[in-house]
Tab-separated table of C-alpha atoms in Angstrom:
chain	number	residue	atom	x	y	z
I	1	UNK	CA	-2.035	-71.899	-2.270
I	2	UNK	CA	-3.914	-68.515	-1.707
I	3	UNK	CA	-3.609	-66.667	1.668
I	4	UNK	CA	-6.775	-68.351	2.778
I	5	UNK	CA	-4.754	-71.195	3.353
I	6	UNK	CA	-2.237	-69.422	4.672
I	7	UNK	CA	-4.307	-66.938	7.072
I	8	UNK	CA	-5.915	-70.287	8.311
I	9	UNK	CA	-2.739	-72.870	8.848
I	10	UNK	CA	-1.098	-70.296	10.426
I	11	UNK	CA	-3.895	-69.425	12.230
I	12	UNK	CA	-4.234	-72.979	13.459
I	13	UNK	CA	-1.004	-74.073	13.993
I	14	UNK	CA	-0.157	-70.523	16.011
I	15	UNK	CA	-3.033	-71.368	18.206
I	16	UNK	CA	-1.778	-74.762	19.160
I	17	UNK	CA	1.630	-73.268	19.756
I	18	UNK	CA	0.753	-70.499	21.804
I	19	UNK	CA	-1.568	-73.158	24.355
I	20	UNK	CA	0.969	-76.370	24.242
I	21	UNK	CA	3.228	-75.299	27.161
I	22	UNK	CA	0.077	-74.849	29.486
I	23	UNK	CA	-2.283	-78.080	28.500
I	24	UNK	CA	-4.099	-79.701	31.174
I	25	UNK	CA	-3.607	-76.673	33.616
I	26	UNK	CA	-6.866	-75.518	35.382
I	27	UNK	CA	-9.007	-72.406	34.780
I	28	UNK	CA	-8.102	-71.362	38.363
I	29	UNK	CA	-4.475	-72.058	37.349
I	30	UNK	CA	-4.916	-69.796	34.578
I	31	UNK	CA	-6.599	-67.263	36.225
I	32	UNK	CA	-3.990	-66.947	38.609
I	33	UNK	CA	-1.225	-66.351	35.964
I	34	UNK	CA	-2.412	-65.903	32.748
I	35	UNK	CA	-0.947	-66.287	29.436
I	36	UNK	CA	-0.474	-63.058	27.493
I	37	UNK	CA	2.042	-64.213	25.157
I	38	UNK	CA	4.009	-66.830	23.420
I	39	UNK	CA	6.043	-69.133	26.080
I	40	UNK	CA	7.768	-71.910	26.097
I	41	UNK	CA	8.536	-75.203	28.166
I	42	UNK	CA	6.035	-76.223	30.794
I	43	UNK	CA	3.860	-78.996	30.511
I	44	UNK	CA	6.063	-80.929	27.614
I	45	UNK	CA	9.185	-78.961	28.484
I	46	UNK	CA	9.408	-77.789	24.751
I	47	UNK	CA	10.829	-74.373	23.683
I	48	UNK	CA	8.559	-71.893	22.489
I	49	UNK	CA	7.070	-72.050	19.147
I	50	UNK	CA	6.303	-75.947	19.282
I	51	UNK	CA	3.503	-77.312	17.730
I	52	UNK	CA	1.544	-80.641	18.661
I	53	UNK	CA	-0.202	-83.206	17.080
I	54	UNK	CA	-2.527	-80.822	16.013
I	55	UNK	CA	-0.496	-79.582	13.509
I	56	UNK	CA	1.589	-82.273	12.921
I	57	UNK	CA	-2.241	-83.937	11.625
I	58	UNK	CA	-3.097	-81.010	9.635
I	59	UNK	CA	0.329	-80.766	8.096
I	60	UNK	CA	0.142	-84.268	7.222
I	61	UNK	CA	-3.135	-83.788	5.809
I	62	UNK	CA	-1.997	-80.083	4.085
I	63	UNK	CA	1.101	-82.605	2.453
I	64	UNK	CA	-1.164	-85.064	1.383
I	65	UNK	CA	-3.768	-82.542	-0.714
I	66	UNK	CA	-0.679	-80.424	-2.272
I	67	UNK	CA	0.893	-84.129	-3.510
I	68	UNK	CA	-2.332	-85.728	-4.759
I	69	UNK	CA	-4.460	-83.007	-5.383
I	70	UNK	CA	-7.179	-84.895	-3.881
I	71	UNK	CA	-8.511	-86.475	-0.485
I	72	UNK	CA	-6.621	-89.479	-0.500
I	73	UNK	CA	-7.846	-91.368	2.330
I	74	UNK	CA	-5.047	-94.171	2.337
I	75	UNK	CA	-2.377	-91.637	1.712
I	76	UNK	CA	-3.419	-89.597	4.428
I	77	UNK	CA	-3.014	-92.276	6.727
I	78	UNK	CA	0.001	-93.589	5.216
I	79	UNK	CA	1.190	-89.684	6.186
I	80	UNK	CA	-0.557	-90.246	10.022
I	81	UNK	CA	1.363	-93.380	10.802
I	82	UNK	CA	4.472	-91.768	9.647
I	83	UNK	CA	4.030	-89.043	11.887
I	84	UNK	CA	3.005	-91.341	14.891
I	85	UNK	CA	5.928	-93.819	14.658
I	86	UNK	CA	8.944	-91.867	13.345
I	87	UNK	CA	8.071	-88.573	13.823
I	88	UNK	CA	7.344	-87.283	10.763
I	89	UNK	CA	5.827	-83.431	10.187
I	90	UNK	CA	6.602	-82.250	14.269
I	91	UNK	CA	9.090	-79.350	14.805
I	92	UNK	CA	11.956	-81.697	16.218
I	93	UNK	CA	11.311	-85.489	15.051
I	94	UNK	CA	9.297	-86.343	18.005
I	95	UNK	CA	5.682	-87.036	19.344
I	96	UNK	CA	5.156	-85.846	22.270
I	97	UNK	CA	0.955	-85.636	22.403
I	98	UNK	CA	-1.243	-87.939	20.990
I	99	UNK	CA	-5.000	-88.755	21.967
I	100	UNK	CA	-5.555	-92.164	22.970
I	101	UNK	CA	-8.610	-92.633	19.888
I	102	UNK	CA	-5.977	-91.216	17.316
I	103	UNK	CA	-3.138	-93.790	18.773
I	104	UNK	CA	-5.536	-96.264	18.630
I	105	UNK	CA	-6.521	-95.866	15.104
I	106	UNK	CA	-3.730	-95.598	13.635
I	107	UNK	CA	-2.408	-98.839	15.104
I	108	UNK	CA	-5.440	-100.468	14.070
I	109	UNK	CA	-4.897	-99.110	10.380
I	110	UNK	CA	-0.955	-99.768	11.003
I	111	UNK	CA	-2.461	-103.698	11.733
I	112	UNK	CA	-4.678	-103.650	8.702
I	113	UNK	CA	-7.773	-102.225	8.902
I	114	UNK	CA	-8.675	-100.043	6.327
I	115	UNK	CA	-8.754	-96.660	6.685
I	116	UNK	CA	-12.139	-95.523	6.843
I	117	UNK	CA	-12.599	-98.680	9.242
I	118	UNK	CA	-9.630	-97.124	11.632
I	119	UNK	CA	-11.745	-94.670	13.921
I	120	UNK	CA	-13.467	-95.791	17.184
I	121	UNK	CA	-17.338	-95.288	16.914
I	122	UNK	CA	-18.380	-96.072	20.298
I	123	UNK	CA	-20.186	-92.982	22.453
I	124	UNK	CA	-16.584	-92.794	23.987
I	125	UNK	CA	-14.985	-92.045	21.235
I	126	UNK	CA	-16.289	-88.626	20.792
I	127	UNK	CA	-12.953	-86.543	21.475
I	128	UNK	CA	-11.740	-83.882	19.494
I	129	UNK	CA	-9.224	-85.552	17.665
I	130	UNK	CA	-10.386	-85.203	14.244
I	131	UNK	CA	-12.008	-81.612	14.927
I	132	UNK	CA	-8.780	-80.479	15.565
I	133	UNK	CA	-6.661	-81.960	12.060
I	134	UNK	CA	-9.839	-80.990	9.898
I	135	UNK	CA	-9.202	-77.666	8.515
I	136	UNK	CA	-7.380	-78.541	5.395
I	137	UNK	CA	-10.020	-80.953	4.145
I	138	UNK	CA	-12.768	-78.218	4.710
I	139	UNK	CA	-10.557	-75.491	2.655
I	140	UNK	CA	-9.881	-78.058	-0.316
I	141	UNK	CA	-13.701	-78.749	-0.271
I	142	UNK	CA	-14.349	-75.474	-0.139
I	143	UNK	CA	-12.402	-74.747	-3.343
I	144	UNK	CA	-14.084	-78.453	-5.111
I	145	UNK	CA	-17.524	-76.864	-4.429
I	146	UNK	CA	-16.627	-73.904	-6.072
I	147	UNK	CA	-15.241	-75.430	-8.745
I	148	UNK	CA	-16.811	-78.814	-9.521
I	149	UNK	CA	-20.358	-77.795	-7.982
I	150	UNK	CA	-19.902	-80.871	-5.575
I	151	UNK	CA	-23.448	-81.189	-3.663
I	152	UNK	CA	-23.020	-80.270	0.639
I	153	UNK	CA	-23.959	-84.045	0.641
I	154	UNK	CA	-20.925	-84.890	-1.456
I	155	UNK	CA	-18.682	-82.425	0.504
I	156	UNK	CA	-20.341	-83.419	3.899
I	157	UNK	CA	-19.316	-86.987	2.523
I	158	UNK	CA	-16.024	-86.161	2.056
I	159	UNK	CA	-15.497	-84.248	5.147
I	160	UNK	CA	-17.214	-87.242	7.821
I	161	UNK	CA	-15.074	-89.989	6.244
I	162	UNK	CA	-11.520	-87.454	6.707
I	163	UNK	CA	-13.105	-88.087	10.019
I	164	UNK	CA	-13.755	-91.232	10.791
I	165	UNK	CA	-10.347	-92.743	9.775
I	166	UNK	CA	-10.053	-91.262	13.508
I	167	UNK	CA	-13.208	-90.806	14.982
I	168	UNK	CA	-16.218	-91.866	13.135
I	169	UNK	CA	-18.881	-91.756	15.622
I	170	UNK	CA	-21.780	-89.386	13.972
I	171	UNK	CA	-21.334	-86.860	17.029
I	172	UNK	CA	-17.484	-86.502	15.534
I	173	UNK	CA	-18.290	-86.530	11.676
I	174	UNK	CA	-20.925	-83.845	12.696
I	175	UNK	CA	-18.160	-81.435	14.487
I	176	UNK	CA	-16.223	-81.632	11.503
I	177	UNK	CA	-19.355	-80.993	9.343
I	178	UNK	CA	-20.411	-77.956	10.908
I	179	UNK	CA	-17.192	-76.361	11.121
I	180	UNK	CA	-16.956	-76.608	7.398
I	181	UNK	CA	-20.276	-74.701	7.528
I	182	UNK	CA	-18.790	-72.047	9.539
I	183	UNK	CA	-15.141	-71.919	7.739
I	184	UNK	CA	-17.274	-71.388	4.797
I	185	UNK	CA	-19.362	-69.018	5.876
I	186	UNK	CA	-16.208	-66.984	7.148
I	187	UNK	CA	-15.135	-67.180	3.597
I	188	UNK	CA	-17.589	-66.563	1.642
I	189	UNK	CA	-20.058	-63.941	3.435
I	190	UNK	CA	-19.967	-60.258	4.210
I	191	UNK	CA	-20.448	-58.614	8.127
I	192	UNK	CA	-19.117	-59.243	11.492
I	193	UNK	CA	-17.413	-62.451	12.954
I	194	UNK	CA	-20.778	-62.900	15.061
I	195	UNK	CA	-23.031	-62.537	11.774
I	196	UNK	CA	-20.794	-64.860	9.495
I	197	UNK	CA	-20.467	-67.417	12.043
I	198	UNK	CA	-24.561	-67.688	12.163
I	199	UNK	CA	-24.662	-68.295	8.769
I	200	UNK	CA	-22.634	-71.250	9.141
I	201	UNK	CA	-24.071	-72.627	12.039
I	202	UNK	CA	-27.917	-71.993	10.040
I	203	UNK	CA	-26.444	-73.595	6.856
I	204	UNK	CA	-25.015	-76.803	9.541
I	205	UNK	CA	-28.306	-77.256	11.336
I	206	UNK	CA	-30.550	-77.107	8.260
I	207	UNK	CA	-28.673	-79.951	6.780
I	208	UNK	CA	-27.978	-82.130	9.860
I	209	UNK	CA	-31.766	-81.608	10.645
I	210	UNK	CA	-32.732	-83.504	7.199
I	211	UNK	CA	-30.044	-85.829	7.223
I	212	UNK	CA	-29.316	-87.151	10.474
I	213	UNK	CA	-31.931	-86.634	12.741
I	214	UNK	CA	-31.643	-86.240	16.787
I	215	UNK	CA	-28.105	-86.172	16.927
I	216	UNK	CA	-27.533	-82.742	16.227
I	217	UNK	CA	-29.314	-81.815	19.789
I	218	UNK	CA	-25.978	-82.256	20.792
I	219	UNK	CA	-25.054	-78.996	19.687
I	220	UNK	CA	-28.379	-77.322	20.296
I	221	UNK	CA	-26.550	-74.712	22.896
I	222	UNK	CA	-24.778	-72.968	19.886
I	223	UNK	CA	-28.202	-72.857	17.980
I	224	UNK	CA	-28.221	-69.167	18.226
I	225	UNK	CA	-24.952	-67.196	18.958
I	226	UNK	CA	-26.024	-63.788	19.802
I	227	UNK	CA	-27.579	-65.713	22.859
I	228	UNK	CA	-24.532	-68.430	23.261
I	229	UNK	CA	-22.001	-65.415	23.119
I	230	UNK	CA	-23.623	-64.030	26.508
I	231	UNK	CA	-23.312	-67.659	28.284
I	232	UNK	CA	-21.117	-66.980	31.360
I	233	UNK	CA	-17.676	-68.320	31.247
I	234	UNK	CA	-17.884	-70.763	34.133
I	235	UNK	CA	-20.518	-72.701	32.011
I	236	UNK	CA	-17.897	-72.819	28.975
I	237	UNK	CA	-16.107	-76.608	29.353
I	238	UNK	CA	-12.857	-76.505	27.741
I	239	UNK	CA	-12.498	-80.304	27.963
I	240	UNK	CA	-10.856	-82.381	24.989
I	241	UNK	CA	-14.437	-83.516	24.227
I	242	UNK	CA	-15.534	-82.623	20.978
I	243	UNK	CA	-18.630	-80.686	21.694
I	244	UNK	CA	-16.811	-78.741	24.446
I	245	UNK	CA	-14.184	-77.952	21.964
I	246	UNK	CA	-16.101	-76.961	19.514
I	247	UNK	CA	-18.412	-74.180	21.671
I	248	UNK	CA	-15.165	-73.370	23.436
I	249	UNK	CA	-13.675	-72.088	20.462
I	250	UNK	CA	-16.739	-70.356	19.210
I	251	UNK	CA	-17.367	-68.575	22.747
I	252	UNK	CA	-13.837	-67.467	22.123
I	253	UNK	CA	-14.511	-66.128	18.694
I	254	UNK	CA	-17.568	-64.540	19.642
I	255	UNK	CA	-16.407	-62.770	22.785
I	256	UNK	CA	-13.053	-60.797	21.087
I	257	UNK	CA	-12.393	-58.695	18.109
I	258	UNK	CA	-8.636	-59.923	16.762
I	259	UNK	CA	-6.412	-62.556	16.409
I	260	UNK	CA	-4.229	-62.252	19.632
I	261	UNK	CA	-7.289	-61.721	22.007
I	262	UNK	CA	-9.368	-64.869	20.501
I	263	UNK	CA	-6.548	-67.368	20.852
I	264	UNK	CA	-5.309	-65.643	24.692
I	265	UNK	CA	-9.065	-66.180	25.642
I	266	UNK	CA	-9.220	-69.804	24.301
I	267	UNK	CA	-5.581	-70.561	26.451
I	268	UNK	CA	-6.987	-68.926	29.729
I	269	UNK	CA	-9.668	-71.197	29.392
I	270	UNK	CA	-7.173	-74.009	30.392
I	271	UNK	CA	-7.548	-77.693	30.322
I	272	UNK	CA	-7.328	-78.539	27.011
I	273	UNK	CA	-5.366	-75.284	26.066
I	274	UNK	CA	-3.675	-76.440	22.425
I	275	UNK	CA	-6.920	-77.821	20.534
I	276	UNK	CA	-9.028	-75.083	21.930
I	277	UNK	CA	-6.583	-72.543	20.454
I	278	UNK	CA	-5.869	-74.468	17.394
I	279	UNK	CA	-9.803	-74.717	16.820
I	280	UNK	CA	-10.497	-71.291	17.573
I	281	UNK	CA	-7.064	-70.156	15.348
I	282	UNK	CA	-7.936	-71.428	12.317
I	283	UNK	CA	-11.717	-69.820	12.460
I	284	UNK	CA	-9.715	-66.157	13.339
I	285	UNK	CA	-6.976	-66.398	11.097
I	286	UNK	CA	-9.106	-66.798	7.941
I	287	UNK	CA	-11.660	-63.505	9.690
I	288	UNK	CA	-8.740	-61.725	10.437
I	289	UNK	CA	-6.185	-62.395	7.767
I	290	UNK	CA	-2.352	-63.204	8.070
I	291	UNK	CA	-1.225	-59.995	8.309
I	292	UNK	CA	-2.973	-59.503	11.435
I	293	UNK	CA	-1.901	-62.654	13.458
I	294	UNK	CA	1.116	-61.199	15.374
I	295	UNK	CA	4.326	-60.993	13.841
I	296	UNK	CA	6.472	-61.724	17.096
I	297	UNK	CA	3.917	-65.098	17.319
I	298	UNK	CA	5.365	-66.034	13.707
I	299	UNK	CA	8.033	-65.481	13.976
I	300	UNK	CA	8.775	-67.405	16.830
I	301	UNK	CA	6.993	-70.662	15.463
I	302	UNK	CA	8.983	-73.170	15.139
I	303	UNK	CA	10.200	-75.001	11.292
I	304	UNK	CA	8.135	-72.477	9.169
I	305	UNK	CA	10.391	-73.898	6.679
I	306	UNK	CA	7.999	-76.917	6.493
I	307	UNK	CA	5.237	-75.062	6.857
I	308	UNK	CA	5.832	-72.879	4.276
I	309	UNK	CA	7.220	-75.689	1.729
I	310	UNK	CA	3.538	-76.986	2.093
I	311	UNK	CA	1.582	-73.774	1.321
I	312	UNK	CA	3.636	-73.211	-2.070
């Protein structure tokens, strides 16, 4: 796999690291003693360089593509449940975060249900649980459109039902769907971080506006970025709700100019300090490049053996 993949799971999985040992911790908490580098312990008592579900997802996911060389819906959930009841793809054997829609899906699946039947749909079910796991499906899309000429309804397809076998209420498909529009846009267009990132969220509205109507008002604050970059930071929610996450993460891209300083911002935020980071990490990674996410950081993440055996 190229170093887009790499620049981006890194990216991702760094991000979750660096914000797992100060989850659920306030603003004010944060404020008070900031994070300015990689710890360990706290909040899950795990040493530093531990990763959480969100990369445990995305690994499982990453596994999954490499093996079948296609989205494999079953097999990715086949991979999920592994990881949720034995501990499969986590730095030491063990679960030690999992959302409550995620838990619940995969014991539904685990009971039966298919898995594009798994994911809650209810209004409630909105978190941002299969935001945070989607990067790997919006790379190997990336690469089919290039390759096949799949149509952004085919790939938006594609990308909602990766989604739903978690979360499959439209507000969650849609989160995925328009950070494929902005991991794309990272990818494929020229200028800075700001400029790239409007692309993507032009190319996301246009084709939510034509095929699914009002629900994309849901997202209308991060319409235009040069304005949403100048929203003060008290009125950025960094809540495990999937349209917090999702402008959380782009506030932090938009309001630093490397790796380091977009995933410290996205921790100091607090509350929901892992999938923030992990969101935001995987966005800055592929802008930034590998070579540019700090070397101490990787090199204190933990099993890059299995991180690396996927990214061959």
């Amino acid at each position: 796999m190229d170093n887009i993949w790499k620049s981006g799971i890194y990216g991702l999985i760094i991000g979750d690291a660096v914000g797992v040992p100060v989850e659920f911790t306030s603003r004010e908490d944060r404020k008070k003693t900031p994070i300015t580098d990689m710890t360990g312990y706290g909040t899950y008592n795990q040493p530093e360089g531990t990763w959480s579900d969100d990369s445990s997802m995305v690994l499982a996911t990453l596994a999954s593509i490499r093996d079948r060389g296609r989205i494999d819906y079953k097999d990715i959930m086949d991979r999920f449940h592994n990881w949720c009841m034995y501990g499969a793809y986590t730095p030491f054997d063990n679960v030690f975060d999992i959302g409550i829609a995620t838990s619940r899906a995969i014991i539904k699946y685990g009971n039966g249900a298919e898995p594009l039947k798994s994911g809650g749909e209810t209004e409630w079910d909105n978190g941002n649980g299969s935001l945070m796991r989607i990067l790997p499906v919006c790379l190997h899309i990336f690469e089919k459109q290039k390759k096949l000429n799949l149509s952004d309804n085919e790939a938006l397809n594609i990308i909602h039902n990766c989604s739903a076998m978690t979360h499959a209420h439209l507000r969650s498909k849609m989160a995925c769907g328009i950070y494929y529009f902005l991991v794309k846009a990272v990818i494929e267009k020229d200028g800075e971080i700001t400029e790239r990132l409007q692309i993507g969220i032009d190319n996301a509205f246009r084709y939510y506006r034509l095929n699914t109507g009002v629900e994309i008002s849901s997202y209308n604050r991060i319409i235009s970025l040069f304005e949403f970059k100048d929203i003060p930071e008290e009125n950025i929610k960094s809540t495990g709700y999937v349209v917090d996450t999702l402008e959380a993460a782009l506030w932090c891209l938009l309001n630093t100019s490397s790796y380091r300083e977009a995933i410290l911002k996205a921790v100091n935020l607090g509350n929901d300090t892992d999938t923030i980071a992990a969101v935001t990490g995987g966005v800055a990674g592929i802008f930034y490049g590998y070579e540019n996410i700090p070397d101490k950081w990787k090199s204190q993440i933990q099993r890059k053996d299995l991180i690396e055996s996927l990214l061959v």
